[in-house]
mmCIF file of C-alpha atoms and ligand atoms in Angstrom:
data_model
loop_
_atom_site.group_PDB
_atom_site.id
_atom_site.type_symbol
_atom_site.label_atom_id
_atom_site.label_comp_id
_atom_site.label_asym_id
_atom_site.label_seq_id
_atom_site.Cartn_x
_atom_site.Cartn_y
_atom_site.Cartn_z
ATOM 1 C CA UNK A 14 18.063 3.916 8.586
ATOM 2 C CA UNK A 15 15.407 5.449 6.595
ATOM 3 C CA UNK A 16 12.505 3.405 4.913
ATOM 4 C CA UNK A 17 9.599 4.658 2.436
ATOM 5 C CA UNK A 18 6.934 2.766 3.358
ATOM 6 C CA UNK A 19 4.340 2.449 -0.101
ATOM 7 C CA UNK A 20 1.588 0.530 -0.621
ATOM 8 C CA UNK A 21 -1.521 -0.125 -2.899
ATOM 9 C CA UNK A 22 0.066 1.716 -6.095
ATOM 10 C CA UNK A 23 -2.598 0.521 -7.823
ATOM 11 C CA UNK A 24 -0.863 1.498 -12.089
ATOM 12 C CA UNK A 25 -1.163 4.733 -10.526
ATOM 13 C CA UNK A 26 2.128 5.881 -12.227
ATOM 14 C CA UNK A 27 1.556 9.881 -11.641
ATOM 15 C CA UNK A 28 1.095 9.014 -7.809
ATOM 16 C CA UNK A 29 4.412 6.764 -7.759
ATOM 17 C CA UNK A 30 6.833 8.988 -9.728
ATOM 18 C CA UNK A 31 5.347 12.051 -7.777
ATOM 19 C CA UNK A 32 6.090 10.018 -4.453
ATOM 20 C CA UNK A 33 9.534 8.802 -5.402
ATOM 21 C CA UNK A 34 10.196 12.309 -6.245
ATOM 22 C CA UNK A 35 8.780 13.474 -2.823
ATOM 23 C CA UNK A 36 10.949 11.107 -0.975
ATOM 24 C CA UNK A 37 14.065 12.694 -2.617
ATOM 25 C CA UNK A 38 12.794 16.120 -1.151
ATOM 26 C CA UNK A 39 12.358 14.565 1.701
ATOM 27 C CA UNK A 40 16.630 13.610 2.134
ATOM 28 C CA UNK A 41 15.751 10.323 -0.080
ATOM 29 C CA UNK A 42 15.522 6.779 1.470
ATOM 30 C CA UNK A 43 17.741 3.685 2.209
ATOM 31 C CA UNK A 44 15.272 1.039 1.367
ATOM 32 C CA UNK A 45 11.800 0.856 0.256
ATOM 33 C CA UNK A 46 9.136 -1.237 1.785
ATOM 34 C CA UNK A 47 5.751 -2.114 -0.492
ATOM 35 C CA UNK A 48 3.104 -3.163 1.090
ATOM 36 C CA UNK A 49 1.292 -4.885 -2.196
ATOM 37 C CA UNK A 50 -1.246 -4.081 -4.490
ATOM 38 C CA UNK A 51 1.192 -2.671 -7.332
ATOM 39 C CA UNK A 52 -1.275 -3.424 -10.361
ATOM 40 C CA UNK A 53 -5.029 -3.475 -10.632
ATOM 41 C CA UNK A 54 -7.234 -0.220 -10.967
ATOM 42 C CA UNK A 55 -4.915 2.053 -12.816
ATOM 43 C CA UNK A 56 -3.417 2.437 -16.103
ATOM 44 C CA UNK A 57 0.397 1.681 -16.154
ATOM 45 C CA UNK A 58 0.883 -1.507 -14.441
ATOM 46 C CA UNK A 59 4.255 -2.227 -16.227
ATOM 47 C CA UNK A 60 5.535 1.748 -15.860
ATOM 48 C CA UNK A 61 4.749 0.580 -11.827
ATOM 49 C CA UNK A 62 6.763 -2.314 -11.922
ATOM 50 C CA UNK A 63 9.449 -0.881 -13.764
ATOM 51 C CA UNK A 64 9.730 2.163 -11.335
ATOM 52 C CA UNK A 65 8.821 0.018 -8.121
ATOM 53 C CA UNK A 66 12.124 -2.380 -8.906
ATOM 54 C CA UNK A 67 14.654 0.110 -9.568
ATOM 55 C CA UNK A 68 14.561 0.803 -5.884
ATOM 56 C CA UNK A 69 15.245 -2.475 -5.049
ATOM 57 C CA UNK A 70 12.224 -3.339 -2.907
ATOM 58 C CA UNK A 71 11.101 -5.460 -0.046
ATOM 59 C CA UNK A 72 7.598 -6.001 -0.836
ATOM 60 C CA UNK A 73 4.675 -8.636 -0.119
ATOM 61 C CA UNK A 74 1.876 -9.537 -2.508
ATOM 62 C CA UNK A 75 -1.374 -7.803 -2.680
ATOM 63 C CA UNK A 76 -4.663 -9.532 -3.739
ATOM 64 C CA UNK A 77 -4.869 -7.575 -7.203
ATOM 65 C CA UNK A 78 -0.801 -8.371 -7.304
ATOM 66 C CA UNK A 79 -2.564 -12.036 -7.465
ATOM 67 C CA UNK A 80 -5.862 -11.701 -9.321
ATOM 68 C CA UNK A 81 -4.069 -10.282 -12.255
ATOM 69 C CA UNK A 82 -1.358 -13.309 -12.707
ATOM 70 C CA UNK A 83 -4.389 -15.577 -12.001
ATOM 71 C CA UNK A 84 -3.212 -16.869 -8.401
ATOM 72 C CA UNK A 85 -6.272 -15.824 -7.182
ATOM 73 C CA UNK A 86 -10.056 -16.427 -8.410
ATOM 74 C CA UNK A 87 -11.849 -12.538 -9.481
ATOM 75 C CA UNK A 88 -15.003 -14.304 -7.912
ATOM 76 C CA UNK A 89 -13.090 -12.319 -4.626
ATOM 77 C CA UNK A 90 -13.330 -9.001 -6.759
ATOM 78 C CA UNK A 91 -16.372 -6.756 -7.591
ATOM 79 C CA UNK A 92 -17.228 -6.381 -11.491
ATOM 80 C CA UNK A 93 -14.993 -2.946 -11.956
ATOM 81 C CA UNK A 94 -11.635 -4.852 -10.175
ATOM 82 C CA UNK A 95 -11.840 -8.003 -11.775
ATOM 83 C CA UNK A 96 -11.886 -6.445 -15.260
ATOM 84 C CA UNK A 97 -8.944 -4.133 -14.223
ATOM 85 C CA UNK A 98 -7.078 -7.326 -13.076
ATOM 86 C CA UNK A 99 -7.930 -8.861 -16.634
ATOM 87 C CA UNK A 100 -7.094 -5.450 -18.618
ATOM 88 C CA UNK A 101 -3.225 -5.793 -16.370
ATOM 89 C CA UNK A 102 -2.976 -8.767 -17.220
ATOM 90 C CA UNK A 103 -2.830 -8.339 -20.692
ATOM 91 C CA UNK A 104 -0.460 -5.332 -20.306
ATOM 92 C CA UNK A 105 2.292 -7.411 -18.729
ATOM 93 C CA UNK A 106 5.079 -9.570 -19.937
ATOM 94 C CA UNK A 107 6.027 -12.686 -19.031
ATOM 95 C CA UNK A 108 8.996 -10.893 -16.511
ATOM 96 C CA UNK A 109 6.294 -8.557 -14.941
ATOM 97 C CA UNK A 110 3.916 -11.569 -14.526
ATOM 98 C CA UNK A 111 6.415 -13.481 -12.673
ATOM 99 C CA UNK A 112 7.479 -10.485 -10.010
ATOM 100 C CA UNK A 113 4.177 -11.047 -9.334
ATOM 101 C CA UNK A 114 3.518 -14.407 -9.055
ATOM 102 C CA UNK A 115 6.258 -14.890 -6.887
ATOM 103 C CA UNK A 116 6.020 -12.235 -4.131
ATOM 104 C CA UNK A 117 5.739 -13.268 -0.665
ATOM 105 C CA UNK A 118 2.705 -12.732 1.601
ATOM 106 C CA UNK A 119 4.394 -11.900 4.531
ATOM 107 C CA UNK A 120 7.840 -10.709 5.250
ATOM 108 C CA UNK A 121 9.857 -9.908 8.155
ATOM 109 C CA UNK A 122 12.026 -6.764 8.502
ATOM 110 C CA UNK A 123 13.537 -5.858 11.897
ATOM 111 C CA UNK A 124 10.658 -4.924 14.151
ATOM 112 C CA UNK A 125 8.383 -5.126 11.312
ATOM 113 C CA UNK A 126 6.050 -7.780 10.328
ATOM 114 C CA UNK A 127 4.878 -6.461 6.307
ATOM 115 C CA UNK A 128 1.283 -7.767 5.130
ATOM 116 C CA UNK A 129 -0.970 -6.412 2.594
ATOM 117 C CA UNK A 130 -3.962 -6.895 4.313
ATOM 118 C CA UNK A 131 -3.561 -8.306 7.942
ATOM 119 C CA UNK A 132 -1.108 -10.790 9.564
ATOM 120 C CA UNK A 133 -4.436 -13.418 10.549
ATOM 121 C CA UNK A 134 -5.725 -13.105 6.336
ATOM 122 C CA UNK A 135 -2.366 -11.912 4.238
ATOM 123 C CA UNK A 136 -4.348 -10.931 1.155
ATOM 124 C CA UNK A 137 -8.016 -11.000 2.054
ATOM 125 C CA UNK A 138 -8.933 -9.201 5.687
ATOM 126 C CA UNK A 139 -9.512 -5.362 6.291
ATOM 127 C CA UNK A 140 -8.223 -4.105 9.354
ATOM 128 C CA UNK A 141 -10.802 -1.169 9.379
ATOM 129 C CA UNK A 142 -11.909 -1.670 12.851
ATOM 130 C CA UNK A 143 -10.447 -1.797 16.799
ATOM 131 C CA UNK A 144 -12.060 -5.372 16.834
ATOM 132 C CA UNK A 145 -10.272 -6.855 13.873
ATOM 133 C CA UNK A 146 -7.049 -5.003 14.751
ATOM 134 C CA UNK A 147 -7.631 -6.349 18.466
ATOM 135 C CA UNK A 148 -7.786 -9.992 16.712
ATOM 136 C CA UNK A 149 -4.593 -9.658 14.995
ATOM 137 C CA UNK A 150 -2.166 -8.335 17.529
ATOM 138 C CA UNK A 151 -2.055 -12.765 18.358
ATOM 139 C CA UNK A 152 -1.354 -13.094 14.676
ATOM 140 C CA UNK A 153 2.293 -11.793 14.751
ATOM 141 C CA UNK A 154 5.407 -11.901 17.288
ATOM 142 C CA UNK A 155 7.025 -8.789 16.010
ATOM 143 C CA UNK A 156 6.658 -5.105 17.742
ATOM 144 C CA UNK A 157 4.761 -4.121 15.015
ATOM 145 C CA UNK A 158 3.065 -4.794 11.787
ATOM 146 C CA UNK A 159 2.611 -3.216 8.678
ATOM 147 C CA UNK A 160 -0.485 -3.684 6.690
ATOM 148 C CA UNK A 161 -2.119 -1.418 3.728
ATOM 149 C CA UNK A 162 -5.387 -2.716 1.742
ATOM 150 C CA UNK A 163 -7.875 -0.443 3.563
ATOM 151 C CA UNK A 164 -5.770 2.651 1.320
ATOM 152 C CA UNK A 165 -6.808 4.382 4.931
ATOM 153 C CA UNK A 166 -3.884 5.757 6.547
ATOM 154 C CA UNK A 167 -4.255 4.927 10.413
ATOM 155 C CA UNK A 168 -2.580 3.082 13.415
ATOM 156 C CA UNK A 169 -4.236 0.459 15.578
ATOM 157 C CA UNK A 170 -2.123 0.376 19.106
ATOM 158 C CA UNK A 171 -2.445 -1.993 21.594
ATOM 159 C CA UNK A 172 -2.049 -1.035 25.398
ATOM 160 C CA UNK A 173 -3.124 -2.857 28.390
ATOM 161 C CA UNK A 174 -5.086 -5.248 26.641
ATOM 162 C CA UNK A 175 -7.170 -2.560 24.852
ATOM 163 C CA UNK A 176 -6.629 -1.220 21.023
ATOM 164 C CA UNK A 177 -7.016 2.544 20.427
ATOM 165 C CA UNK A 178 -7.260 4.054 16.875
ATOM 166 C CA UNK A 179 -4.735 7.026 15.959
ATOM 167 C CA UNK A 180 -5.633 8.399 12.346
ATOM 168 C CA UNK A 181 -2.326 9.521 10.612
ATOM 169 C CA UNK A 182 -1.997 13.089 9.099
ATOM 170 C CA UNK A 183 0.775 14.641 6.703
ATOM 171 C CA UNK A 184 3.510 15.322 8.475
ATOM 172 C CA UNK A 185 2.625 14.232 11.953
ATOM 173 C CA UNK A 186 4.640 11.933 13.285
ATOM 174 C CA UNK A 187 4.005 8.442 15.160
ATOM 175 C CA UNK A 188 6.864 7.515 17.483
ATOM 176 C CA UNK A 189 7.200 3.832 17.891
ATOM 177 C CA UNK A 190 7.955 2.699 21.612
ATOM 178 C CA UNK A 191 6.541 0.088 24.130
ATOM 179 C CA UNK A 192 3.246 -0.418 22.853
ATOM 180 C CA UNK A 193 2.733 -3.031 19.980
ATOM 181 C CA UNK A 194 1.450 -1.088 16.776
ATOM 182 C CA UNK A 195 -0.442 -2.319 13.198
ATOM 183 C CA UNK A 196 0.452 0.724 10.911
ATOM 184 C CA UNK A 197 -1.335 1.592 7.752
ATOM 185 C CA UNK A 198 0.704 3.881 5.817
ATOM 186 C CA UNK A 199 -2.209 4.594 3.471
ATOM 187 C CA UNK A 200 -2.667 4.192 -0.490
ATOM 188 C CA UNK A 201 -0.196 6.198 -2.997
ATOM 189 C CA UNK A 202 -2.480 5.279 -5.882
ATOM 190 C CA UNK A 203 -6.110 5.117 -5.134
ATOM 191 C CA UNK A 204 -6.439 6.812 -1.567
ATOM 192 C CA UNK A 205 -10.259 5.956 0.261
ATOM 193 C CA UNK A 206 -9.928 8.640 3.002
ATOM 194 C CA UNK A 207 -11.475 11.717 1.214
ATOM 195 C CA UNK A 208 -8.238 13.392 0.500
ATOM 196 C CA UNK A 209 -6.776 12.707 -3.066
ATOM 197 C CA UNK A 210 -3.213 13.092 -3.047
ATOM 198 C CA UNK A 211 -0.716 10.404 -2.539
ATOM 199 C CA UNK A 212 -0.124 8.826 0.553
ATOM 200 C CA UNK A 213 3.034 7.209 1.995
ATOM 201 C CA UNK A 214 5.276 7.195 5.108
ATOM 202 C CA UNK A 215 8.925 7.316 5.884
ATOM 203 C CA UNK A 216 10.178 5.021 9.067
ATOM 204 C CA UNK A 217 13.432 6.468 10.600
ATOM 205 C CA UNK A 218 14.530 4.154 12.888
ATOM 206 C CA UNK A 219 17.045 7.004 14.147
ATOM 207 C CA UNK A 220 14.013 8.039 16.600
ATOM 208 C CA UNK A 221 12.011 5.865 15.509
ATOM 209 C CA UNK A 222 9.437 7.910 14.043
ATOM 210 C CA UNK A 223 6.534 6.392 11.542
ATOM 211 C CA UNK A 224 5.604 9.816 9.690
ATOM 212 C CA UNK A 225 2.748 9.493 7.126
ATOM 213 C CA UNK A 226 3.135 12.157 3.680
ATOM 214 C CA UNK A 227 0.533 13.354 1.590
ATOM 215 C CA UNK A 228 1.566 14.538 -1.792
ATOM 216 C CA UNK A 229 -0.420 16.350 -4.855
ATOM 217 C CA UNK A 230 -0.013 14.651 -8.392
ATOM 218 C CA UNK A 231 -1.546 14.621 -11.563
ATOM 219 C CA UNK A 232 -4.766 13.100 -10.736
ATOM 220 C CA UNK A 233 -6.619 14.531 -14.080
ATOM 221 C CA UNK A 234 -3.519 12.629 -16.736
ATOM 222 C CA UNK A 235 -4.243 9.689 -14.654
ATOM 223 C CA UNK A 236 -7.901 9.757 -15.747
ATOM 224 C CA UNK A 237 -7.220 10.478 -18.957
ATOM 225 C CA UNK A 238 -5.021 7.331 -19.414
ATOM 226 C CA UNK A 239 -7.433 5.732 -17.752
ATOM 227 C CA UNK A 240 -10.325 6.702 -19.815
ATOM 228 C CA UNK A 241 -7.773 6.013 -23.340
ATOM 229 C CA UNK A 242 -7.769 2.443 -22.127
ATOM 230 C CA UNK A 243 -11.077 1.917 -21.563
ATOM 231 C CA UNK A 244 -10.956 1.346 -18.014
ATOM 232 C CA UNK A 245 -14.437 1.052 -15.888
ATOM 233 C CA UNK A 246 -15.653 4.599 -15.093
ATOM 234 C CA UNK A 247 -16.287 4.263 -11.343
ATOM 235 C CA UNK A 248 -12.807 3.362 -11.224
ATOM 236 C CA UNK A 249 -11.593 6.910 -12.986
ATOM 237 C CA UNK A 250 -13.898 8.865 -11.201
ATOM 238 C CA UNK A 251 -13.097 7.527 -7.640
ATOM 239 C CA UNK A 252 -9.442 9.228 -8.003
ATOM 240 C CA UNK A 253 -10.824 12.651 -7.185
ATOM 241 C CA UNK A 254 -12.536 12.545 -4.405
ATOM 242 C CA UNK A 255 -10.002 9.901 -2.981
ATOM 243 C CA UNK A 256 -13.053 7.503 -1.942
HETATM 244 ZN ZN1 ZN B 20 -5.560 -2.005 -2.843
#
């Protein structure tokens, strides 16, 4: 079986429809996995939805999933995020609103734990660090654990009682054996790792190979729309240099 692995989408609807198209390059997927974070910072946060669902997902709720259907307080945001959560809001209908509002923090999928941002904190904790990864591993039974949040892509493993870092390029593939794992398949809309394009994964559990993609989109008709709805600068900006 073949999963897409996506997470923090962010409105980003370039990114999405250029990964969705990627995947079908790429012999197409059985299911899709999201990993939260569908809304907030961008500029299409229904187009998102709309695309996200026709694929059926499994997905878990990200904080800015929650900050924009008011489920959680925007004193947890800074300035720019909570007014993107605010400006979603307001682009949503009552259908949208309530995907939202009822998406699960954590779910289990085969050897897969799925959390936005760590099993120990579901919507709040970074794992950005061999400590805080270290910390977790207690926090779930499973194998292994998918998180996003960080919109790094990179692999915490844990061996012999120590955690080593593996940072996930395009194309590279991860093979999943022994050792327990807490997988970050990276941002498609809003990537934080200095490169720009898209980034998802694909698990084939034929192998069982985790194999991270980076793909170009339209980064500049992002902005744009972004700009045209009078989203916070930083935010539009940030896109580019994929920080
Ligand atoms: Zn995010």
């Amino acid at each position: 079986m073949r999963c897409a692995v996506l997470a923090d989408i962010h409105s980003n609807l370039e990114a999405l429809t250029a990964v969705f198209r990627d995947i079908e390059v790429k012999g197409g997927a059985d299911e899709v996995w999201c990993l939260g974070d569908i809304v907030g910072y961008g500029p299409e946060p229904a187009e998102c939805i709309k695309l996200l669902r026709k694929f059926n997902p499994v997905c878990v709720a990200g904080n800015h999933d929650l900050g924009t259907v008011g489920k959680m307080e925007l004193s947890f945001f800074n300035p720019a995020a909570a007014q993107a959560c605010i400006w979603s809001a307001e682009k949503l209908g009552p259908e949208d609103l309530q995907y939202l509002e009822e998406l699960p923090q954590t779910v289990q999928k085969g050897d897969f734990l799925l959390a936005h941002g760590s099993p120990a904190s579901p919507l709040l904790e970074y794992v950005a660090s061999n400590s805080i990864a270290e910390k977790n591993f207690s926090y779930f039974d499973k194998p292994y654990c998918l998180v996003g949040h960080t919109h790094v892509p990179q692999a915490y493993k844990q061996e012999d009682d120590k955690v080593a870092s593996i940072s996930l390029s395009s194309g590279i593939g991860l093979v999943l054996k022994k050792s327990r794992l807490i997988i970050n398949p990276g941002a498609v809309g809003q990537p934080r790792d200095g490169d720009p394009r898209a980034s998802y994964a694909i698990y084939d559990s034929e192998g069982s190979i985790f194999r991270v993609y980076r793909v170009e989109y339209g980064i500049r008709a992002t902005q744009d729309k972004m700009m045209q709805a009078g989203l916070p600068v930083s935010l539009v900006t940030r896109l580019e240099v994929g920080r």
